[in-house]
Coordinates of C-alpha atoms in Angstrom, one line a residue:
X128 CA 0.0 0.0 0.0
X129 CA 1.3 3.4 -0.4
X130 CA 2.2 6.3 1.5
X131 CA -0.8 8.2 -0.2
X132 CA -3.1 5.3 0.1
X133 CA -2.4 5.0 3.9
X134 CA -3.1 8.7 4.3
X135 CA -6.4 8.4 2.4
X136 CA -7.6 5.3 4.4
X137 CA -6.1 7.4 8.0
X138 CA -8.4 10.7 6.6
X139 CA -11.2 8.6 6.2
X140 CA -11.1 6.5 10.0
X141 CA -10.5 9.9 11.0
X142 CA -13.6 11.4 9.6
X143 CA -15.8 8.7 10.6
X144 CA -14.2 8.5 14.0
X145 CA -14.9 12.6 14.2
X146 CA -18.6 11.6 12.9
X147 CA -19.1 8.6 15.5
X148 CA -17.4 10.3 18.9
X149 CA -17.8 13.8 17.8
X150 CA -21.3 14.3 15.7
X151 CA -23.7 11.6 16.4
X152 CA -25.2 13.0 18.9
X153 CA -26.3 16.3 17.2
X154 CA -29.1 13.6 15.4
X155 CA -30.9 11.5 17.0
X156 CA -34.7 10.5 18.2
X157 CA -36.2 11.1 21.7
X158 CA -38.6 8.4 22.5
X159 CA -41.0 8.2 25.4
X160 CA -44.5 6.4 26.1
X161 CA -47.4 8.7 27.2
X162 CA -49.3 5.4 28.7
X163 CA -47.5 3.7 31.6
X164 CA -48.8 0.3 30.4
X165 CA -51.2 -1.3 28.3
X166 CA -54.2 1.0 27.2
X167 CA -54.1 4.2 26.0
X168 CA -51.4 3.7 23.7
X169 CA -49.4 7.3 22.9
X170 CA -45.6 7.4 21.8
X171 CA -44.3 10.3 21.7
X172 CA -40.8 10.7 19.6
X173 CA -38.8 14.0 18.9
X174 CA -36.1 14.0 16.2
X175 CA -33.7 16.7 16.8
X176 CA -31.3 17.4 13.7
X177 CA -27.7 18.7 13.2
X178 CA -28.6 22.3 12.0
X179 CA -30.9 22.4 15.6
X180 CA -33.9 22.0 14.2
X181 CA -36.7 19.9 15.5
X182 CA -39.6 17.2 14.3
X183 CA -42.1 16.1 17.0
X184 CA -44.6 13.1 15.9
X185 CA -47.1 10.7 17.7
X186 CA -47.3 7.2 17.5
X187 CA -50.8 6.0 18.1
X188 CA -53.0 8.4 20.5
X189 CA -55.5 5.9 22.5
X190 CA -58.0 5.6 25.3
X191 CA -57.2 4.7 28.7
X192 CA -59.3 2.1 29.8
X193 CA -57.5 0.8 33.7
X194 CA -59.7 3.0 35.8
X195 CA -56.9 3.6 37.7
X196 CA -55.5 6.1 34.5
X197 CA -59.0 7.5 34.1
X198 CA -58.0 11.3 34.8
X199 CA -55.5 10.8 32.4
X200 CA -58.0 10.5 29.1
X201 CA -58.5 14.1 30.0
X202 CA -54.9 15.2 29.4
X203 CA -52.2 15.0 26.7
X204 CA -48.7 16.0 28.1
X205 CA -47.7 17.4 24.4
X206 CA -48.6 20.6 22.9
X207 CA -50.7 19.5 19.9
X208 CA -49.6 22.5 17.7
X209 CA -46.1 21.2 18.1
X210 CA -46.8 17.6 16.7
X211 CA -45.9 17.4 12.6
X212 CA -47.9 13.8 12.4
X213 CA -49.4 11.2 13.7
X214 CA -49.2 8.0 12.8
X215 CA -51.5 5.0 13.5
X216 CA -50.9 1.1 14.1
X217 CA -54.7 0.0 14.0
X218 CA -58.3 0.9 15.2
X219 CA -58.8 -0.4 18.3
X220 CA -59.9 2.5 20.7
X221 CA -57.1 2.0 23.2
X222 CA -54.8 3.7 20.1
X223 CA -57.2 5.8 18.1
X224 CA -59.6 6.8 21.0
X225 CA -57.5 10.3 22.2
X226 CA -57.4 11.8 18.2
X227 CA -60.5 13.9 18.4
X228 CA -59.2 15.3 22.4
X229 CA -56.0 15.7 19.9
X230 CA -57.3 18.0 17.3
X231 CA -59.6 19.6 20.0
X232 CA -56.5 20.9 21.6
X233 CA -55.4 22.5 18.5
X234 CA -53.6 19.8 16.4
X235 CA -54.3 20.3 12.4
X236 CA -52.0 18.3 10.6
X237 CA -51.9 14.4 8.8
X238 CA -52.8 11.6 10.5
X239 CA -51.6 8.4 8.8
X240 CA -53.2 5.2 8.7
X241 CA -53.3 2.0 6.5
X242 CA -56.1 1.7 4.0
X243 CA -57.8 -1.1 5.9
X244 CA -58.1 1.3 9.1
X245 CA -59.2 3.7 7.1
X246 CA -62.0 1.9 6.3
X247 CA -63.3 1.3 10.2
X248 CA -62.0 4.7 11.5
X249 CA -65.1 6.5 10.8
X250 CA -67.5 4.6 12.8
X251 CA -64.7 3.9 15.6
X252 CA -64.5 7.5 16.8
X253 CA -67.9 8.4 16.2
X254 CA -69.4 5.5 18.7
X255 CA -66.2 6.8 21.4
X256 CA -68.0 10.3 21.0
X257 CA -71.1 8.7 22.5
X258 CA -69.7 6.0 24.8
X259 CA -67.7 9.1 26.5
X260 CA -70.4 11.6 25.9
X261 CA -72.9 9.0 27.9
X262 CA -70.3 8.4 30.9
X263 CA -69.6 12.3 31.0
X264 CA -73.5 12.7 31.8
X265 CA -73.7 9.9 34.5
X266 CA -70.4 11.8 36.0
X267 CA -71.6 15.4 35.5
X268 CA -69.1 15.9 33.6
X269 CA -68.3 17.9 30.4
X270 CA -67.4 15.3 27.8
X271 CA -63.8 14.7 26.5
X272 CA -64.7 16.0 22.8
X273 CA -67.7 16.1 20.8
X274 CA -68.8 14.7 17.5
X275 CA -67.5 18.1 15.4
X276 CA -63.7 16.9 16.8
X277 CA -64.8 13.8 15.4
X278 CA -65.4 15.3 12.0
X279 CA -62.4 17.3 11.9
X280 CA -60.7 14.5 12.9
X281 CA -61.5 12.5 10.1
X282 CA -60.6 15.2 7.7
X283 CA -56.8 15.1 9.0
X284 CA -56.5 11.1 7.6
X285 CA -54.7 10.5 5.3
X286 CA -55.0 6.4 4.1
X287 CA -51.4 4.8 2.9
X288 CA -51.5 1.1 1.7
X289 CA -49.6 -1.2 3.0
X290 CA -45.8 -1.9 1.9
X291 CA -46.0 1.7 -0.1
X292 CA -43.2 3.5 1.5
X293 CA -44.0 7.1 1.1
X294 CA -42.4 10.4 2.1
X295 CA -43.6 12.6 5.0
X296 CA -41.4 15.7 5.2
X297 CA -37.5 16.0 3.3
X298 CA -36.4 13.7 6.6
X299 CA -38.7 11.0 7.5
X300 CA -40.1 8.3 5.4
X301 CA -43.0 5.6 6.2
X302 CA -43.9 1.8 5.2
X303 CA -46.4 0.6 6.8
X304 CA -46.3 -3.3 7.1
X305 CA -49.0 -6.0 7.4
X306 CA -49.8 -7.1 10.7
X307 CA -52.2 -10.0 12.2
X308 CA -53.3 -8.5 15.1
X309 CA -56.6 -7.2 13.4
X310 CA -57.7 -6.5 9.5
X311 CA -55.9 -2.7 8.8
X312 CA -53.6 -3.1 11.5
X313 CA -49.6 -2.3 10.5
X314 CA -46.1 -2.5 12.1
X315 CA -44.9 0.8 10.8
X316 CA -40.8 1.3 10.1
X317 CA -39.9 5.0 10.2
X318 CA -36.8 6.0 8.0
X319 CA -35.5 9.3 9.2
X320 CA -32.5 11.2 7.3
X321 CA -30.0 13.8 7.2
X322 CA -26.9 14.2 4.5
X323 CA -23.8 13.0 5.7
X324 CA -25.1 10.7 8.6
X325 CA -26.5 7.5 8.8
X326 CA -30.0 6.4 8.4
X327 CA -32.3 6.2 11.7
X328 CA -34.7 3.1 11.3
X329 CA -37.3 2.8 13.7
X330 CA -39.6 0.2 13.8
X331 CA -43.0 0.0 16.1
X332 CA -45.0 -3.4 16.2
X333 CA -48.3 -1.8 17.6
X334 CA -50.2 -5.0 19.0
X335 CA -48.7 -7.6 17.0
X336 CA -49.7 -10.7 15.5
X337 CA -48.0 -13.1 13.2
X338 CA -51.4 -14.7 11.8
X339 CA -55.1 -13.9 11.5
X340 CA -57.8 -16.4 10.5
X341 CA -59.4 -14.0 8.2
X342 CA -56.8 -12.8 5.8
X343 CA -53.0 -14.3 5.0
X344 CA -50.3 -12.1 6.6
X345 CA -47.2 -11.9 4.4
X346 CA -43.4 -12.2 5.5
X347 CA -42.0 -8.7 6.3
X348 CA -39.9 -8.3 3.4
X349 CA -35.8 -9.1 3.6
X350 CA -34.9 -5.6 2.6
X351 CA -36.8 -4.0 5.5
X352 CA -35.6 -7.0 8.1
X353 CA -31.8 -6.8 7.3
X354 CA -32.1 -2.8 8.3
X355 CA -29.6 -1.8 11.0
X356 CA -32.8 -1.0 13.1
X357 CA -34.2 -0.4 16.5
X358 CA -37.5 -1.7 17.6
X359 CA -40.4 -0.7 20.0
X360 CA -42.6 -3.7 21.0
X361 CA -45.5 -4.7 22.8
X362 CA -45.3 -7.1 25.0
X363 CA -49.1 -7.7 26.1
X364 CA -48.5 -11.3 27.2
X365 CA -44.8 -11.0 27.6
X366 CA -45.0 -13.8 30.4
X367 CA -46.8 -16.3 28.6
X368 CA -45.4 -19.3 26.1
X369 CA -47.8 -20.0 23.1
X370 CA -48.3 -23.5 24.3
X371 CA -49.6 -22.5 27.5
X372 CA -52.9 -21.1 25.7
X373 CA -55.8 -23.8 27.1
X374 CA -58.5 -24.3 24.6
X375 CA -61.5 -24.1 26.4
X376 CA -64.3 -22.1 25.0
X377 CA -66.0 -24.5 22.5
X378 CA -66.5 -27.1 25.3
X379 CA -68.0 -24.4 27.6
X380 CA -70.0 -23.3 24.9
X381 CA -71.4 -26.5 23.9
X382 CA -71.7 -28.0 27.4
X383 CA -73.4 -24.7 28.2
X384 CA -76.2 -25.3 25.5
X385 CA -76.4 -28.9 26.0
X386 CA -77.5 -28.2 29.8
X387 CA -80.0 -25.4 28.4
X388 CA -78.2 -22.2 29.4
X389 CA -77.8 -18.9 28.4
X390 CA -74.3 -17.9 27.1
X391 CA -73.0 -14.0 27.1
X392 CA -69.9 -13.5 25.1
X393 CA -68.7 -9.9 25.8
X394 CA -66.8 -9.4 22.5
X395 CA -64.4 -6.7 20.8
X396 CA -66.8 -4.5 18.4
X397 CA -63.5 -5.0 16.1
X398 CA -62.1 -8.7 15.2
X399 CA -63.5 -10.4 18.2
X400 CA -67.1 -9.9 17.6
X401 CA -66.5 -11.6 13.9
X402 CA -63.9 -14.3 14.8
X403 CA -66.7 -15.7 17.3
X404 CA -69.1 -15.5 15.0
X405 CA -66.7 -17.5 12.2
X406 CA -66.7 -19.4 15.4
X407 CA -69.9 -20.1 15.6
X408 CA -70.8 -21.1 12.0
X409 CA -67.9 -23.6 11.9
X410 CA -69.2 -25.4 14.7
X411 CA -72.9 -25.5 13.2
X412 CA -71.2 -26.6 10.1
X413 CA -69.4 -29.5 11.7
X414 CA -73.3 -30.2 13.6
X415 CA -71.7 -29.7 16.7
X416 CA -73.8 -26.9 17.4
X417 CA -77.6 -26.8 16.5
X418 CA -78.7 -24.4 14.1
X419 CA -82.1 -23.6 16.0
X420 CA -79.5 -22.4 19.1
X421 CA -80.7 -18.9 18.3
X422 CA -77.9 -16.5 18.6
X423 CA -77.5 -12.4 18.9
X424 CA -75.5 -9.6 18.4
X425 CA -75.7 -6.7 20.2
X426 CA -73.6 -3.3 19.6
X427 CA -74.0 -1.1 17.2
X428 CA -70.9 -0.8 16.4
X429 CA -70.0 -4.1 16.3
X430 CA -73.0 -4.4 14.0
X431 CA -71.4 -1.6 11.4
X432 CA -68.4 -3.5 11.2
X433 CA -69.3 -6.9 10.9
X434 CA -71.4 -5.0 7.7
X435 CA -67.7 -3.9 6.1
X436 CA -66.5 -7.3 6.8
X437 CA -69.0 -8.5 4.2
X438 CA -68.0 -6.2 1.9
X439 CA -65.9 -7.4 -1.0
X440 CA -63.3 -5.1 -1.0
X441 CA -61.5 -6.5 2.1
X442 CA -58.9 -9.0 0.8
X443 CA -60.3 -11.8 3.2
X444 CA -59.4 -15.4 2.1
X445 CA -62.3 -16.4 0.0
X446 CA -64.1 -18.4 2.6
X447 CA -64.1 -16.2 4.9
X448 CA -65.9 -13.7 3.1
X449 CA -69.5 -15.1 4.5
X450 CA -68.9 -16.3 8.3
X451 CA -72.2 -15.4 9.6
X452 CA -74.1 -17.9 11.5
X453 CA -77.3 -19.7 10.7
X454 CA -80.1 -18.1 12.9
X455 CA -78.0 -14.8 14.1
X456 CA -79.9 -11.7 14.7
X457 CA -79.4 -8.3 15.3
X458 CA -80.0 -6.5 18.6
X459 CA -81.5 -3.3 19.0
X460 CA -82.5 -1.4 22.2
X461 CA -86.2 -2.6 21.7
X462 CA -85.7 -6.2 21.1
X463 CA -82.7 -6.0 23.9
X464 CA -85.9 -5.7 26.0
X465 CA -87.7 -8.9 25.2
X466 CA -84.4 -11.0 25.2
X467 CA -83.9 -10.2 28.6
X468 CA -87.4 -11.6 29.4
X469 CA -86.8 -14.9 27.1
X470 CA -85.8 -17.7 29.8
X471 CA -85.1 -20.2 26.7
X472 CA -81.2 -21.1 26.0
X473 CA -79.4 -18.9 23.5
X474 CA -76.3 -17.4 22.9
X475 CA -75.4 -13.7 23.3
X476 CA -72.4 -11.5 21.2
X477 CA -72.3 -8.3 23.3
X478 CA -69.8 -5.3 23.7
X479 CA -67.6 -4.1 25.2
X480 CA -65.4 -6.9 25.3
X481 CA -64.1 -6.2 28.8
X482 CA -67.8 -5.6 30.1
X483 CA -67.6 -2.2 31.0
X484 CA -69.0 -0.3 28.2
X485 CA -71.8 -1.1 25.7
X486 CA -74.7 -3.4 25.6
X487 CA -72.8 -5.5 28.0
X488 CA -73.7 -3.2 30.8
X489 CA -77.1 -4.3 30.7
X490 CA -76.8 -8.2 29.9
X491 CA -73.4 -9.1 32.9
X492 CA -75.7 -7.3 36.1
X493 CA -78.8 -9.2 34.8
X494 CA -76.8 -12.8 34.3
X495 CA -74.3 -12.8 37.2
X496 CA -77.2 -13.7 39.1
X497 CA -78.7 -16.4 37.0
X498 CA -77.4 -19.9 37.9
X499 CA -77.9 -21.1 34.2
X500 CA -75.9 -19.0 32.5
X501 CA -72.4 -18.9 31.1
X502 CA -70.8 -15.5 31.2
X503 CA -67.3 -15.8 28.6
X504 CA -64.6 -13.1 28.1
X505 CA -62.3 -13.8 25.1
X506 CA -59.7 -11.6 25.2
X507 CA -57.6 -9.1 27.5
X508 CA -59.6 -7.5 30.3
X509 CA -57.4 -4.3 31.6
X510 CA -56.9 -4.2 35.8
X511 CA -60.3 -2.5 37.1
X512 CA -62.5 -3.5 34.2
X513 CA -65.8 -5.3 34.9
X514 CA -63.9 -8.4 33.2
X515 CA -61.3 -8.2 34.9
X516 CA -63.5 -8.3 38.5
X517 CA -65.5 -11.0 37.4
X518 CA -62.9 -13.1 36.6
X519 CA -61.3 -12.7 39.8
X520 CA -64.3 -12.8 42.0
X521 CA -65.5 -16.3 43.3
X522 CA -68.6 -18.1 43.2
X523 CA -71.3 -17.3 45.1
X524 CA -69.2 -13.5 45.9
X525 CA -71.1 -10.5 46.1
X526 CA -69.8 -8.1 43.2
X527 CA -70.7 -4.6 41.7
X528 CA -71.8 -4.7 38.8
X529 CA -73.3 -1.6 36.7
X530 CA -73.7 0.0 40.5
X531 CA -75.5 -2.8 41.9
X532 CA -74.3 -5.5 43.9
X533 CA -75.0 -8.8 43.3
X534 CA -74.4 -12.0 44.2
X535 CA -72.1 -14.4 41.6
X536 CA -74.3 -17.3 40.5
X537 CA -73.6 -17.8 36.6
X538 CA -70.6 -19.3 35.6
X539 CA -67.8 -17.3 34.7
X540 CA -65.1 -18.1 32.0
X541 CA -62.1 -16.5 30.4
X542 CA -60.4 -17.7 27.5
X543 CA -57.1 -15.9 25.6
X544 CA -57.4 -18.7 23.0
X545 CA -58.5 -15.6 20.3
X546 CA -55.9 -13.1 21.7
X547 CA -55.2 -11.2 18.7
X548 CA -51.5 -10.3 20.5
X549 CA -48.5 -12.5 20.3
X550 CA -47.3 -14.4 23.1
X551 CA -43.9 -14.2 24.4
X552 CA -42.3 -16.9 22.4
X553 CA -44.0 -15.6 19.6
X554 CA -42.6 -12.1 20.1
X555 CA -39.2 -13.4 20.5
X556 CA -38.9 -15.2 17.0
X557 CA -40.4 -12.0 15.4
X558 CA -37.3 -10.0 17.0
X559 CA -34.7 -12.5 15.7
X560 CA -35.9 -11.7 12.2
X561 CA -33.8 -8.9 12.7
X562 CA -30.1 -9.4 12.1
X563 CA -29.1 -5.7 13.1
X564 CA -31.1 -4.8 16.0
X565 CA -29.2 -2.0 17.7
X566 CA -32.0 -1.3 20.9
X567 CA -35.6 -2.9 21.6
X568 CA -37.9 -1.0 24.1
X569 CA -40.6 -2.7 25.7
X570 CA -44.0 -1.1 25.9
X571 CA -47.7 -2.3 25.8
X572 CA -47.9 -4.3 28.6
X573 CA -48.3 -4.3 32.4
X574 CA -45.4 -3.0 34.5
X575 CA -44.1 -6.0 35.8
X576 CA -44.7 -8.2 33.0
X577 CA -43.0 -5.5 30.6
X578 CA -39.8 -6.3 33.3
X579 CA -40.2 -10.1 32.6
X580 CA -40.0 -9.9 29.0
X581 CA -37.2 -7.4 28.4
X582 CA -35.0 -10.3 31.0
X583 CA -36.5 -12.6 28.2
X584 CA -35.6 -10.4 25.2
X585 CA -32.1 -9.9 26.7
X586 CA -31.2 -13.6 27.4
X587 CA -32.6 -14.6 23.5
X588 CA -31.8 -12.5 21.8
X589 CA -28.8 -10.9 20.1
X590 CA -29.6 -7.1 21.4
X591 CA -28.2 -6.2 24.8
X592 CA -29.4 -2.7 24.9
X593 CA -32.9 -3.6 26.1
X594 CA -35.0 -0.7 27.4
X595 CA -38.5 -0.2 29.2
X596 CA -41.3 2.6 28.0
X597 CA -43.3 3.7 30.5
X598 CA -43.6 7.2 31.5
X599 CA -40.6 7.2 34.2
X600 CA -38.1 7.5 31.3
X601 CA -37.2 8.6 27.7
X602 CA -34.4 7.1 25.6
X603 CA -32.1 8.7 23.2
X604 CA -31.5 6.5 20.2
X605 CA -29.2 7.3 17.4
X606 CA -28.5 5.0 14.1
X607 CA -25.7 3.5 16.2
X608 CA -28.8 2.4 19.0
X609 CA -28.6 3.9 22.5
X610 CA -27.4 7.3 23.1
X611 CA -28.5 7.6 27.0
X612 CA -32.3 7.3 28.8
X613 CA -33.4 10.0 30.7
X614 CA -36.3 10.6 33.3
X615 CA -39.2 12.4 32.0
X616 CA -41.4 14.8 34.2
X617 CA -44.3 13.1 33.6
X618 CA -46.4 11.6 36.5

């Protein structure tokens, strides 16, 4: 080699020596979780550039729904004029349900979303507006925002299709990638820029799900997985193995009809209330349930989007695309009134899924107390949630239920068979698809199981810089990973 060559190739570990000690730090992401664990769902990240300038965005912007964090569905600790985007993972309330409080406040710019939540956004917010509006009333209250915030919500959207990376300002670009956790919902990778430095990939999960029985989820693609990339993950059920999942809701079902009983499924409006019903039909199908069983479905919501389901334009495998049960039928408020006087068996689809909003209000106080009946949650039910009470309350308890206390009698069931998250294994073999993980922050889940996974993620992993989102710290990530973590002034 020669003298000139060895001066070149000393110039050039200088300068990237200079860059790595001396500059990195002028460009990096701030990233901290406005939820301290699983609902309402609100990342906050600030990019701060070489030439001082700054790029504030939200990731998801959801409803609280622990009782425990109610007073904090009536606050946002970010300046919505200050916030350049919003982008979100899927339409479930728990990460859309704070948007309208968002543009109330004063935010006016793009909110990004796949084409599939696009599709279910509308009628999402607009029922939230009520729910909240009805619960403001009971409280004497003022309500959290009002269907015009609604309205100029939905004008903010902006709909992206999946795997069509698009541009967002001269710095930051956006793919947003199929995800299983529910039709719409996307793991979104955020490529953020500046000349002369390194690429900043960020990639969230949102509730994540490798599979979904209504639609195929593709592999994410190698170019985006061999990314030198840092990750932000949930980690709902970040203490439980895949194979730990018991099966147990068709044999209570069934066992529950056979013996004449009523069954109440409190159901997700969203995913739930259609895989159930898919449920359903496959097991009259297979004469394993009778088709005179009558069975119900009560929420309007969950009504409106069982409707687009049956649209064609959702690419659902082909026979999926009519899952309806023999003999289901609608519930309004004035037939509500004469199924609750009908003693004969039946199955019930209700909402909310964790009991405490929705028709479910008015079916779990009236059923608890009714020795032949089955009462069965099938997914996640949040600490201080009517589900969540019911399932830990024993037989023959006294409970509150919808104000009134009453005494346990019906059988009470919880399944997490149809979780739409993944379990822990689950989340760990979708992290080693990344070669070139450089951090992985843990959010999404309860405080002490967020603490058992990141041990988890650290021992199986190839990524030792492991951090925790909550609302006790932010961390500073570069392209080179972790810069430092900080405390934030939040409460």
């Amino acid at each position: 080699m020669t003298k000139s060559n060895i001066d070149t190739l000393n110039n050039v570990l200088f300068n990237e020596r200079r860059l790595f000690m001396g500059t990195r730090t002028k460009f990096y992401c701030d990233i901290m979780a406005l939820n301290p664990e699983v609902t309402g769902s609100c990342i906050l990240v600030i990019v701060k550039y070489p030439n001082g300038t700054k790029t504030k965005f939200l990731v998801d912007c959801g409803l609280f729904q622990e009782s425990k964090y109610d007073e904090c569905n009536e606050k946002l600790p970010v300046i919505p004029e200050e916030v350049s985007f919003t982008l979100i993972t899927h339409n479930h309330v728990d990460h859309t349900g704070r948007l309208p409080l968002l543009t109330k406040m004063g935010y006016n710019n793009p909110i990004y979303m796949t084409t599939g939540t696009e599709k279910f956004i509308s009628a999402a917010l607009y029922d939230s507006c009520k729910v909240l509006t009805d619960v403001a009333k009971r409280n004497n209250k003022k309500a959290l925002y009002s269907s015009e915030d609604v309205y100029n919500t939905l004008n903010l959207i902006k709909d992206i299709e999946c795997y069509k990376k698009f541009k967002i300002d001269e710095h930051i670009s956006a793919t947003f990638i199929t995800n299983g956790h529910l039709i719409g919902a996307a793991c979104i990778l955020l490529q953020i820029h500046y000349p002369g430095y390194k690429n900043i990939n960020l990639l969230f999960t949102g509730d994540y799900n490798s599979k979904n029985m209504f639609f195929k989820v593709p592999k994410i693609p190698k170019h985006i997985r061999n990314l030198d990339i840092s990750i932000i993950t949930e980690s709902t059920y970040g203490d439980m193995e895949s194979n730990e999942i018991i099966s147990n809701f068709k044999n209570n079902v069934i066992n529950a009809v056979k013996n004449e009983k009523t069954v109440v499924i409190p159901v997700f409006s969203l995913g739930r209330a259609q895989e159930i019903m898919s449920e359903l039909s496959k097991w009259q199908k297979l004469e394993i349930l009778n088709k005179k069983i009558p069975i119900y479905l009560d929420g309007k919501l969950a009504i409106k989007y069982t409707g687009i389901y049956l649209k064609k334009e959702l690419n659902l495998y082909e026979e999926m695309k009519e899952f309806l049960p023999s003999n289901l039928q609608y519930v309004n408020e004035n037939s509500r009134k004469d199924l609750l006087k009908n003693k004969k068996c039946k199955i019930i689809l209700t909402t909310s899924g964790m009991g405490t909003y929705g028709p479910a209000q008015v079916y779990i106080p009236e059923y608890i107390q009714r020795q032949n009946a089955l009462i069965h949650f099938t997914g996640y039910v949040a600490e201080g949630t009517l589900g969540e009470k019911l399932k830990s309350a024993k037989d023959g308890e006294i409970v509150q239920v919808g104000g009134m206390m009453a005494i346990k009698k019906a059988d009470v069931q919880y399944t997490t068979e149809y979780s739409a998250h993944a379990k822990a294994n689950e989340l760990i073999d979708f992290l080693n698809l990344f070669p070139n993980k450089k951090m992985i922050l843990i959010t999404h889940g309860e405080k002490e199981i967020k603490n058992i996974f990141a041990e988890r993620v650290l021992k199986e992993t190839d990524c030792k810089k492991i951090g925790i989102l909550g609302n006790e710290y932010f961390f500073r990530l570069d392209a080179y990973g972790l810069v430092k973590s900080l405390g934030t002034k939040f409460e």
